[in-house]
C-alpha positions as a Python dict, from the first residue, in 0.01 Angstrom:
ca = {
    (1, 'M'): (0, 0, 0),
    (2, 'P'): (-157, 217, 282),
    (3, 'H'): (-420, -17, 480),
    (4, 'E'): (-706, 324, 487),
    (5, 'L'): (-1022, 333, 486),
    (6, 'W'): (-1164, 628, 322),
    (7, 'L'): (-1579, 676, 345),
    (8, 'V'): (-1804, 793, 134),
    (9, 'R'): (-2123, 1033, 240),
    (10, 'H'): (-2374, 1052, -35),
    (11, 'G'): (-2494, 1348, -184),
    (12, 'P'): (-2774, 1526, -64),
    (13, 'T'): (-3097, 1419, -69),
    (14, 'E'): (-3463, 1679, -53),
    (15, 'W'): (-3445, 1444, 320),
    (16, 'S'): (-3105, 1525, 392),
    (17, 'E'): (-3183, 1908, 307),
    (18, 'N'): (-3429, 1929, 517),
    (19, 'G'): (-3288, 1801, 841),
    (20, 'R'): (-3539, 1457, 830),
    (21, 'H'): (-3441, 1184, 945),
    (22, 'T'): (-3324, 920, 636),
    (23, 'S'): (-3327, 538, 724),
    (24, 'V'): (-3542, 260, 497),
    (25, 'T'): (-3688, 587, 307),
    (26, 'D'): (-3486, 510, -23),
    (27, 'L'): (-3497, 885, -183),
    (28, 'P'): (-3327, 991, -488),
    (29, 'L'): (-2987, 1239, -482),
    (30, 'L'): (-3111, 1571, -573),
    (31, 'P'): (-2952, 1710, -899),
    (32, 'H'): (-2702, 1888, -731),
    (33, 'G'): (-2591, 1568, -553),
    (34, 'E'): (-2505, 1393, -903),
    (35, 'E'): (-2337, 1647, -985),
    (36, 'L'): (-2168, 1676, -607),
    (37, 'A'): (-2125, 1265, -665),
    (38, 'R'): (-1980, 1330, -1024),
    (39, 'D'): (-1750, 1555, -909),
    (40, 'L'): (-1560, 1280, -683),
    (41, 'A'): (-1465, 1039, -991),
    (42, 'G'): (-1060, 1235, -1037),
    (43, 'P'): (-990, 1231, -676),
    (44, 'L'): (-1106, 883, -638),
    (45, 'G'): (-1018, 769, -948),
    (46, 'E'): (-651, 824, -872),
    (47, 'Q'): (-597, 581, -579),
    (48, 'E'): (-601, 177, -577),
    (49, 'F'): (-862, -4, -380),
    (50, 'A'): (-862, -360, -298),
    (51, 'L'): (-1260, -286, -185),
    (52, 'V'): (-1500, -131, -233),
    (53, 'L'): (-1831, -112, -45),
    (54, 'T'): (-2149, 50, -55),
    (55, 'S'): (-2500, 43, 158),
    (56, 'P'): (-2749, -90, -139),
    (57, 'R'): (-2992, 220, -70),
    (58, 'Q'): (-2987, 417, -359),
    (59, 'R'): (-2892, 752, -266),
    (60, 'A'): (-2506, 546, -191),
    (61, 'R'): (-2517, 331, -462),
    (62, 'R'): (-2620, 595, -716),
    (63, 'T'): (-2309, 835, -577),
    (64, 'A'): (-2055, 525, -594),
    (65, 'E'): (-2181, 479, -984),
    (66, 'L'): (-2126, 861, -1023),
    (67, 'A'): (-1778, 852, -834),
    (68, 'G'): (-1681, 569, -1068),
    (69, 'F'): (-1721, 257, -854),
    (70, 'A'): (-2069, 108, -1029),
    (71, 'D'): (-1927, -225, -948),
    (72, 'A'): (-1911, -163, -547),
    (73, 'E'): (-2000, -406, -318),
    (74, 'P'): (-2342, -363, -112),
    (75, 'D'): (-2328, -389, 271),
    (76, 'E'): (-2641, -483, 463),
    (77, 'D'): (-2406, -361, 729),
    (78, 'L'): (-2331, -3, 568),
    (79, 'V'): (-2732, 80, 591),
    (80, 'E'): (-2799, 434, 808),
    (81, 'W'): (-2903, 378, 1165),
    (82, 'A'): (-3243, 260, 1154),
    (83, 'Y'): (-3495, 559, 1325),
    (84, 'G'): (-3805, 334, 1372),
    (85, 'D'): (-4048, 595, 1440),
    (86, 'Y'): (-3880, 883, 1344),
    (87, 'E'): (-3809, 803, 996),
    (88, 'G'): (-3855, 1085, 794),
    (89, 'V'): (-3911, 1343, 1111),
    (90, 'T'): (-3653, 1629, 1234),
    (91, 'T'): (-3464, 1638, 1565),
    (92, 'A'): (-3672, 1940, 1605),
    (93, 'E'): (-4043, 1757, 1624),
    (94, 'I'): (-3838, 1503, 1835),
    (95, 'R'): (-3773, 1734, 2062),
    (96, 'E'): (-4164, 1894, 2103),
    (97, 'T'): (-4193, 1579, 2285),
    (98, 'V'): (-3844, 1459, 2406),
    (99, 'P'): (-3656, 1745, 2497),
    (100, 'D'): (-3258, 1728, 2438),
    (101, 'W'): (-3359, 1428, 2232),
    (102, 'T'): (-3019, 1351, 1990),
    (103, 'V'): (-2976, 990, 1826),
    (104, 'W'): (-2630, 935, 1999),
    (105, 'T'): (-2846, 947, 2334),
    (106, 'H'): (-3159, 872, 2349),
    (107, 'P'): (-3335, 562, 2210),
    (108, 'C'): (-3517, 555, 1848),
    (109, 'P'): (-3822, 344, 1928),
    (110, 'G'): (-3910, 98, 1686),
    (111, 'G'): (-3500, 137, 1548),
    (112, 'E'): (-3186, -1, 1673),
    (113, 'S'): (-3005, 86, 1923),
    (114, 'A'): (-2650, 205, 1943),
    (115, 'E'): (-2518, -124, 2041),
    (116, 'E'): (-2686, -259, 1681),
    (117, 'V'): (-2494, 5, 1499),
    (118, 'G'): (-2258, -29, 1632),
    (119, 'A'): (-2179, -411, 1643),
    (120, 'R'): (-2261, -356, 1234),
    (121, 'L'): (-2036, -137, 1173),
    (122, 'D'): (-1793, -351, 1341),
    (123, 'R'): (-1797, -597, 1107),
    (124, 'V'): (-1713, -366, 796),
    (125, 'V'): (-1434, -201, 1007),
    (126, 'A'): (-1260, -595, 1060),
    (127, 'R'): (-1370, -643, 655),
    (128, 'A'): (-1157, -316, 582),
    (129, 'E'): (-879, -410, 862),
    (130, 'G'): (-887, -744, 625),
    (131, 'A'): (-845, -567, 291),
    (132, 'E'): (-493, -607, 76),
    (133, 'G'): (-492, -242, 106),
    (134, 'R'): (-763, 90, 94),
    (135, 'T'): (-1107, 29, 157),
    (136, 'L'): (-1344, 259, 7),
    (137, 'V'): (-1755, 320, 147),
    (138, 'F'): (-2000, 455, 40),
    (139, 'A'): (-2277, 529, 342),
    (140, 'H'): (-2509, 803, 519),
    (141, 'G'): (-2423, 1012, 781),
    (142, 'H'): (-2489, 856, 1114),
    (143, 'S'): (-2341, 506, 998),
    (144, 'L'): (-2010, 682, 868),
    (145, 'R'): (-1952, 867, 1197),
    (146, 'V'): (-2036, 549, 1463),
    (147, 'L'): (-1756, 342, 1164),
    (148, 'T'): (-1523, 646, 1259),
    (149, 'A'): (-1592, 552, 1660),
    (150, 'R'): (-1518, 233, 1542),
    (151, 'W'): (-1241, 222, 1364),
    (152, 'L'): (-1100, 447, 1595),
    (153, 'G'): (-1176, 146, 1885),
    (154, 'L'): (-1421, 468, 2043),
    (155, 'P'): (-1755, 374, 2191),
    (156, 'V'): (-2088, 469, 1956),
    (157, 'V'): (-2205, 757, 2116),
    (158, 'D'): (-1865, 910, 2042),
    (159, 'G'): (-1954, 918, 1657),
    (160, 'R'): (-2149, 1278, 1768),
    (161, 'L'): (-1799, 1417, 1764),
    (162, 'F'): (-1744, 1383, 1401),
    (163, 'R'): (-1986, 1576, 1153),
    (164, 'L'): (-1989, 1461, 811),
    (165, 'D'): (-2163, 1694, 549),
    (166, 'T'): (-2300, 1548, 235),
    (167, 'A'): (-2001, 1459, -47),
    (168, 'R'): (-1738, 1463, 145),
    (169, 'V'): (-1439, 1164, 143),
    (170, 'P'): (-1311, 1083, 494),
    (171, 'V'): (-950, 951, 533),
    (172, 'L'): (-956, 716, 806),
    (173, 'G'): (-609, 531, 890),
    (174, 'H'): (-302, 431, 1122),
    (175, 'E'): (-8, 654, 1216),
    (176, 'R'): (206, 324, 1361),
    (177, 'E'): (-3, 143, 1564),
    (178, 'S'): (-268, 375, 1609),
    (179, 'P'): (-574, 389, 1468),
    (180, 'V'): (-637, 823, 1342),
    (181, 'V'): (-802, 1008, 1152),
    (182, 'L'): (-578, 1129, 837),
    (183, 'R'): (-852, 1386, 701),
    (184, 'W'): (-1167, 1504, 775),
    (185, 'N'): (-1427, 1682, 530),
    (186, 'S'): (-1269, 1707, 189),
}
């Protein structure tokens, strides 16, 4: 069985639709987010997974459930980047006081550093590498982008290079011994 890491970003929430940074605020999926999650059941159900993990946040757990993986194992390492004082705030609002701010280049006061997020997601990479086959994870935009960078051996900041839409299923794997992106935003 191929050694791959399948990623699922949860469906849309009110805050993801409005560009608000959402980490610890445990928002539900919007109705169309639930529909998108249900649509994942067919393609994901055709695969065999040795390990299925989910962020413990309800938006990720509900996406997993609707996609046919209600028994996904909650893993705190998959939670979204902790935005601290920027929780619920848009990038445009942050830039009113911190010009050119991005999560990739600036700190989140009261939140996590890039190094802390990277260390959490390195543990997820290690779990996936130790699985006997494919691993499927349900999580969040920034955390999955960091996970991708770390799978590829890149620094956390390079997660900025991987735009990830909601309810999408990127696949990471290997070409010979090199970690690669097999599929993105599909």
